[in-house]
Amino acid sequence: MFHNTIALIVEDSATIRSYVSSVLKTHLNCHQIISMGNGLDACRMVEGGTQRIDWIFSDWEMPGVRGDEFLKRVRQNPATAKTPFIMITGRNDKESLMAAIEAGVTDYLVKPFTATALVQKIRRVLSLQERRSMERYLSLSNVKVEIRFSTGGAYQSSLVNLSMGGFLTLAPVFRAGSGCIYDIANVAFHFNHSVFSVKAELMRVENCKSQPESDLLILAAFKFMDLDETAMENLSGLIKQLKALSDEETSVAFAE
C-alpha cells in the first residue's frame, strides 16, 4: 500500500519510533521511513523543502518544538499543507483534540495503541482521501485496460474511474497466485485507437455485485507507480477526454 510512500516519524521515544516504523513496514509495505527524535529537526527538514514527505506521524510532547507547533508549521508550508498528519499522543482530553483539529491534524491516536489501531487510522485517512481529495472521472466511454502482473497473468478489463493517482477497473477474477494485493502490474490503456502503458500496484479487490455475472467479475483498484513526464501527460490527456465526454453526456441529459 505504501510501496513508494515516504513516511516521517517524529517522536522522542526510540521505542515508539521503532514500533511505528515496524507497523508501517510489516502491515503497509512502507520501507522509506525517516525517523526523528525532536520537533525542531523535523521542522527544519520540512521547511527546507529538499525532502519529499508523504505522511507524518508525530508525538505531541517533544523537545525543541512540540507536536502542535510542528503541525501548524507543516500546514503553513505549501509543500506539506495537505500532507496526512497523524498525531500520536498520551493526551486524550477534549481540549487537546480540539486544538489539534483546529491546527489541521488529519487524525489523532492516543497512546498506548495497537498495530491494528494505527493501521485502521491510516486506512480511514486513505478512504477519505479517495472520496474527497482525488478528482475521479466516471468512464462513459469504452476504455479497455490490459493488466499484466509481474507475478504472471494477463487480464482484459474495462475502466470504471480514473485519477492521476490511480484507477478502478472491472476485471475477470484473478487466478490463484496472480493479482495479490501489492502485486505490481504493467497496465495498458486502450482509448480512441491509442495505447499507453504505466506501472501500477494493486491496492484493493472487491466483489462486483452489480453485474449479471458477478461471480466471474471483480472491481480492482490500482495505484500508479513511478510516473514519468510522458506517462503523466498521457494520463492527463485521457482524463481530460473522459471529463469532456462526461460533460457532453450531462448536457444531453439536461436537453432531454
Short mmCIF file of C-alpha atoms in Angstrom, two decimals:
data_model
loop_
_atom_site.label_atom_id
_atom_site.label_comp_id
_atom_site.label_asym_id
_atom_site.label_seq_id
_atom_site.Cartn_x
_atom_site.Cartn_y
_atom_site.Cartn_z
CA MET A 1 0.00 0.00 0.00
CA PHE A 2 2.86 2.40 0.88
CA HIS A 3 5.31 0.96 -1.64
CA ASN A 4 6.51 4.37 -2.87
CA THR A 5 5.47 6.38 0.18
CA ILE A 6 7.94 8.34 2.30
CA ALA A 7 6.85 8.50 5.94
CA LEU A 8 8.24 10.82 8.61
CA ILE A 9 8.05 9.67 12.24
CA VAL A 10 8.73 12.37 14.85
CA GLU A 11 8.82 11.01 18.39
CA ASP A 12 11.27 11.44 21.27
CA SER A 13 10.75 7.83 22.44
CA ALA A 14 13.01 5.50 20.48
CA THR A 15 10.75 2.58 21.44
CA ILE A 16 7.65 4.17 19.93
CA ARG A 17 9.57 5.32 16.84
CA SER A 18 10.71 1.76 16.30
CA TYR A 19 7.20 0.38 16.88
CA VAL A 20 5.51 2.75 14.41
CA SER A 21 8.23 2.04 11.86
CA SER A 22 7.73 -1.71 12.30
CA VAL A 23 3.96 -1.39 11.80
CA LEU A 24 4.42 0.63 8.61
CA LYS A 25 6.89 -1.88 7.21
CA THR A 26 5.03 -5.04 8.22
CA HIS A 27 1.42 -4.06 7.59
CA LEU A 28 1.64 -1.39 4.87
CA ASN A 29 4.76 -2.31 2.89
CA CYS A 30 6.36 1.06 3.68
CA HIS A 31 10.16 0.93 3.62
CA GLN A 32 11.04 4.59 3.08
CA ILE A 33 10.90 5.91 6.62
CA ILE A 34 12.60 8.93 8.18
CA SER A 35 12.76 8.92 11.99
CA MET A 36 13.50 11.98 14.14
CA GLY A 37 13.63 12.45 17.89
CA ASN A 38 12.55 16.07 18.18
CA GLY A 39 10.24 18.56 16.53
CA LEU A 40 12.88 21.19 15.80
CA ASP A 41 14.87 18.94 13.46
CA ALA A 42 11.62 17.86 11.81
CA CYS A 43 10.61 21.50 11.23
CA ARG A 44 13.97 22.29 9.69
CA MET A 45 13.73 19.37 7.30
CA VAL A 46 10.12 20.05 6.27
CA GLU A 47 10.71 23.76 5.82
CA GLY A 48 13.97 23.14 3.99
CA GLY A 49 11.95 21.67 1.15
CA THR A 50 14.63 19.25 -0.04
CA GLN A 51 12.92 16.05 1.13
CA ARG A 52 9.55 14.80 -0.11
CA ILE A 53 7.26 13.72 2.71
CA ASP A 54 4.01 11.83 2.02
CA TRP A 55 2.84 11.03 5.58
CA ILE A 56 3.72 12.41 9.01
CA PHE A 57 3.33 10.61 12.35
CA SER A 58 4.18 12.90 15.26
CA ASP A 59 4.17 12.92 19.03
CA TRP A 60 2.74 15.93 20.89
CA GLU A 61 5.16 16.35 23.79
CA MET A 62 8.68 16.62 22.34
CA PRO A 63 11.87 18.58 23.00
CA GLY A 64 12.67 21.51 20.74
CA VAL A 65 9.29 22.08 19.12
CA ARG A 66 6.08 20.47 20.38
CA GLY A 67 3.86 18.45 18.09
CA ASP A 68 1.09 21.04 17.92
CA GLU A 69 3.55 23.75 16.85
CA PHE A 70 5.15 21.36 14.36
CA LEU A 71 1.69 20.66 12.92
CA LYS A 72 1.00 24.38 12.48
CA ARG A 73 4.29 24.87 10.65
CA VAL A 74 3.60 21.85 8.45
CA ARG A 75 0.24 23.33 7.46
CA GLN A 76 1.80 26.75 6.78
CA ASN A 77 4.27 25.20 4.34
CA PRO A 78 2.71 24.97 0.83
CA ALA A 79 4.61 21.75 0.11
CA THR A 80 3.11 19.95 3.13
CA ALA A 81 -0.15 21.85 3.65
CA LYS A 82 -2.20 18.80 2.66
CA THR A 83 0.17 16.06 3.82
CA PRO A 84 -1.62 13.49 6.05
CA PHE A 85 -0.59 14.17 9.66
CA ILE A 86 -1.46 11.70 12.42
CA MET A 87 -0.84 12.95 15.95
CA ILE A 88 0.23 10.18 18.34
CA THR A 89 -0.07 11.33 21.94
CA GLY A 90 -0.90 10.45 25.51
CA ARG A 91 -3.35 13.36 25.64
CA ASN A 92 -6.95 12.18 25.48
CA ASP A 93 -8.76 15.29 26.72
CA LYS A 94 -11.27 17.13 24.57
CA GLU A 95 -9.31 20.41 24.65
CA SER A 96 -6.20 18.81 23.16
CA LEU A 97 -8.23 17.07 20.49
CA MET A 98 -9.96 20.31 19.51
CA ALA A 99 -6.64 22.16 19.42
CA ALA A 100 -5.20 19.53 17.09
CA ILE A 101 -8.25 19.68 14.83
CA GLU A 102 -8.06 23.47 14.65
CA ALA A 103 -4.37 23.23 13.75
CA GLY A 104 -5.20 20.90 10.88
CA VAL A 105 -4.50 17.39 12.15
CA THR A 106 -5.66 14.60 9.84
CA ASP A 107 -6.28 12.09 12.62
CA TYR A 108 -5.47 11.53 16.28
CA LEU A 109 -4.21 8.37 18.01
CA VAL A 110 -3.99 8.08 21.79
CA LYS A 111 -1.20 6.10 23.49
CA PRO A 112 -0.99 3.26 24.22
CA PHE A 113 -2.16 1.89 20.89
CA THR A 114 -2.01 -1.35 18.95
CA ALA A 115 -0.76 -2.02 15.44
CA THR A 116 -4.36 -2.66 14.41
CA ALA A 117 -5.45 0.75 15.69
CA LEU A 118 -2.69 2.53 13.77
CA VAL A 119 -3.42 0.66 10.55
CA GLN A 120 -7.14 1.39 10.91
CA LYS A 121 -6.40 5.11 11.27
CA ILE A 122 -4.26 5.06 8.14
CA ARG A 123 -6.84 3.15 6.13
CA ARG A 124 -9.52 5.58 7.26
CA VAL A 125 -7.45 8.52 6.04
CA LEU A 126 -6.80 6.78 2.72
CA SER A 127 -10.51 6.13 2.30
CA LEU A 128 -11.34 9.78 2.98
CA GLN A 129 -8.65 10.90 0.56
CA GLU A 130 -10.09 8.70 -2.13
CA ARG A 131 -13.60 10.02 -1.62
CA ARG A 132 -12.87 13.70 -1.02
CA SER A 133 -9.48 14.70 -2.36
CA MET A 134 -8.97 12.80 -5.58
CA GLU A 135 -10.99 14.01 -8.51
CA ARG A 136 -12.21 10.98 -10.38
CA TYR A 137 -13.97 10.78 -13.70
CA LEU A 138 -16.55 8.13 -14.48
CA SER A 139 -15.61 6.38 -17.70
CA LEU A 140 -18.57 6.83 -20.04
CA SER A 141 -16.56 5.55 -22.99
CA ASN A 142 -15.25 2.14 -23.83
CA VAL A 143 -11.75 2.40 -22.34
CA LYS A 144 -10.11 -1.01 -22.20
CA VAL A 145 -7.38 -1.76 -19.70
CA GLU A 146 -4.90 -4.59 -20.19
CA ILE A 147 -3.31 -5.79 -16.93
CA ARG A 148 -0.13 -7.87 -16.86
CA PHE A 149 1.16 -8.79 -13.41
CA SER A 150 4.86 -9.25 -12.76
CA THR A 151 3.93 -12.47 -10.95
CA GLY A 152 2.25 -13.78 -14.11
CA GLY A 153 -1.20 -13.50 -15.55
CA ALA A 154 -2.74 -11.13 -18.10
CA TYR A 155 -6.30 -9.80 -17.98
CA GLN A 156 -8.53 -7.66 -20.19
CA SER A 157 -10.68 -5.26 -18.18
CA SER A 158 -12.85 -2.15 -18.52
CA LEU A 159 -12.09 1.19 -16.88
CA VAL A 160 -14.59 2.32 -14.23
CA ASN A 161 -12.95 5.51 -12.99
CA LEU A 162 -9.62 7.28 -13.15
CA SER A 163 -7.48 9.92 -11.45
CA MET A 164 -3.85 10.98 -11.58
CA GLY A 165 -3.29 8.77 -8.54
CA GLY A 166 -4.86 5.53 -9.69
CA PHE A 167 -7.82 3.80 -11.28
CA LEU A 168 -10.64 1.32 -10.72
CA THR A 169 -11.35 -1.35 -13.29
CA LEU A 170 -13.89 -4.13 -13.86
CA ALA A 171 -11.89 -7.31 -14.41
CA PRO A 172 -12.28 -11.07 -14.51
CA VAL A 173 -11.46 -12.86 -11.27
CA PHE A 174 -7.68 -13.13 -10.91
CA ARG A 175 -6.24 -16.63 -10.91
CA ALA A 176 -4.63 -18.05 -7.77
CA GLY A 177 -1.09 -16.75 -7.37
CA SER A 178 -1.73 -13.85 -9.73
CA GLY A 179 -3.12 -10.48 -8.75
CA CYS A 180 -2.47 -10.47 -5.00
CA ILE A 181 -2.62 -7.22 -3.01
CA TYR A 182 0.55 -5.13 -3.56
CA ASP A 183 1.45 -7.02 -6.74
CA ILE A 184 2.95 -4.82 -9.44
CA ALA A 185 1.46 -4.77 -12.94
CA ASN A 186 2.17 -3.24 -16.31
CA VAL A 187 -1.09 -1.59 -17.37
CA ALA A 188 -2.01 -0.57 -20.92
CA PHE A 189 -4.88 1.85 -21.56
CA HIS A 190 -6.61 1.49 -24.95
CA PHE A 191 -8.67 4.51 -26.00
CA ASN A 192 -9.59 6.03 -29.38
CA HIS A 193 -7.10 3.84 -31.28
CA SER A 194 -4.25 4.94 -29.00
CA VAL A 195 -2.39 2.96 -26.35
CA PHE A 196 -0.09 3.96 -23.49
CA SER A 197 1.35 1.93 -20.63
CA VAL A 198 2.15 2.64 -16.99
CA LYS A 199 3.18 0.69 -13.91
CA ALA A 200 0.67 0.26 -11.07
CA GLU A 201 0.30 -1.50 -7.72
CA LEU A 202 -2.84 -3.49 -6.85
CA MET A 203 -4.37 -1.92 -3.73
CA ARG A 204 -7.83 -3.43 -3.32
CA VAL A 205 -10.12 -6.09 -4.78
CA GLU A 206 -13.89 -6.14 -4.29
CA ASN A 207 -16.71 -8.39 -5.40
CA CYS A 208 -18.81 -6.86 -8.16
CA LYS A 209 -22.45 -7.42 -7.21
CA SER A 210 -23.95 -5.02 -9.75
CA GLN A 211 -23.08 -7.14 -12.79
CA PRO A 212 -25.15 -10.12 -14.05
CA GLU A 213 -22.15 -12.45 -13.89
CA SER A 214 -20.86 -11.04 -10.61
CA ASP A 215 -19.25 -14.31 -9.55
CA LEU A 216 -16.89 -14.02 -12.54
CA LEU A 217 -16.02 -10.33 -12.16
CA ILE A 218 -14.23 -8.14 -9.61
CA LEU A 219 -13.52 -4.46 -9.08
CA ALA A 220 -9.76 -3.94 -8.81
CA ALA A 221 -8.24 -0.68 -7.55
CA PHE A 222 -4.70 0.25 -8.57
CA LYS A 223 -2.27 2.98 -7.52
CA PHE A 224 0.09 4.37 -10.17
CA MET A 225 3.83 3.98 -9.61
CA ASP A 226 6.92 5.79 -10.90
CA LEU A 227 5.08 8.03 -13.36
CA ASP A 228 7.47 9.84 -15.68
CA GLU A 229 6.62 13.03 -17.56
CA THR A 230 5.29 11.17 -20.61
CA ALA A 231 3.05 8.92 -18.52
CA MET A 232 1.66 11.91 -16.63
CA GLU A 233 0.92 13.71 -19.90
CA ASN A 234 -0.86 10.63 -21.27
CA LEU A 235 -2.95 10.22 -18.11
CA SER A 236 -3.81 13.90 -18.00
CA GLY A 237 -4.89 13.77 -21.64
CA LEU A 238 -7.10 10.74 -21.06
CA ILE A 239 -8.71 12.33 -18.00
CA LYS A 240 -9.46 15.49 -19.98
CA GLN A 241 -11.10 13.44 -22.75
CA LEU A 242 -13.19 11.49 -20.25
CA LYS A 243 -14.23 14.69 -18.50
CA ALA A 244 -15.24 16.20 -21.85
CA LEU A 245 -17.33 13.11 -22.60
CA SER A 246 -18.89 13.31 -19.15
CA ASP A 247 -19.80 16.97 -19.71
CA GLU A 248 -21.32 16.12 -23.10
CA GLU A 249 -23.42 13.33 -21.61
CA THR A 250 -24.62 15.67 -18.87
CA SER A 251 -25.60 18.32 -21.43
CA VAL A 252 -27.54 15.76 -23.46
CA ALA A 253 -29.33 14.51 -20.34
CA PHE A 254 -30.44 18.03 -19.41
CA ALA A 255 -31.51 18.72 -23.01
CA GLU A 256 -33.72 15.65 -23.00
#
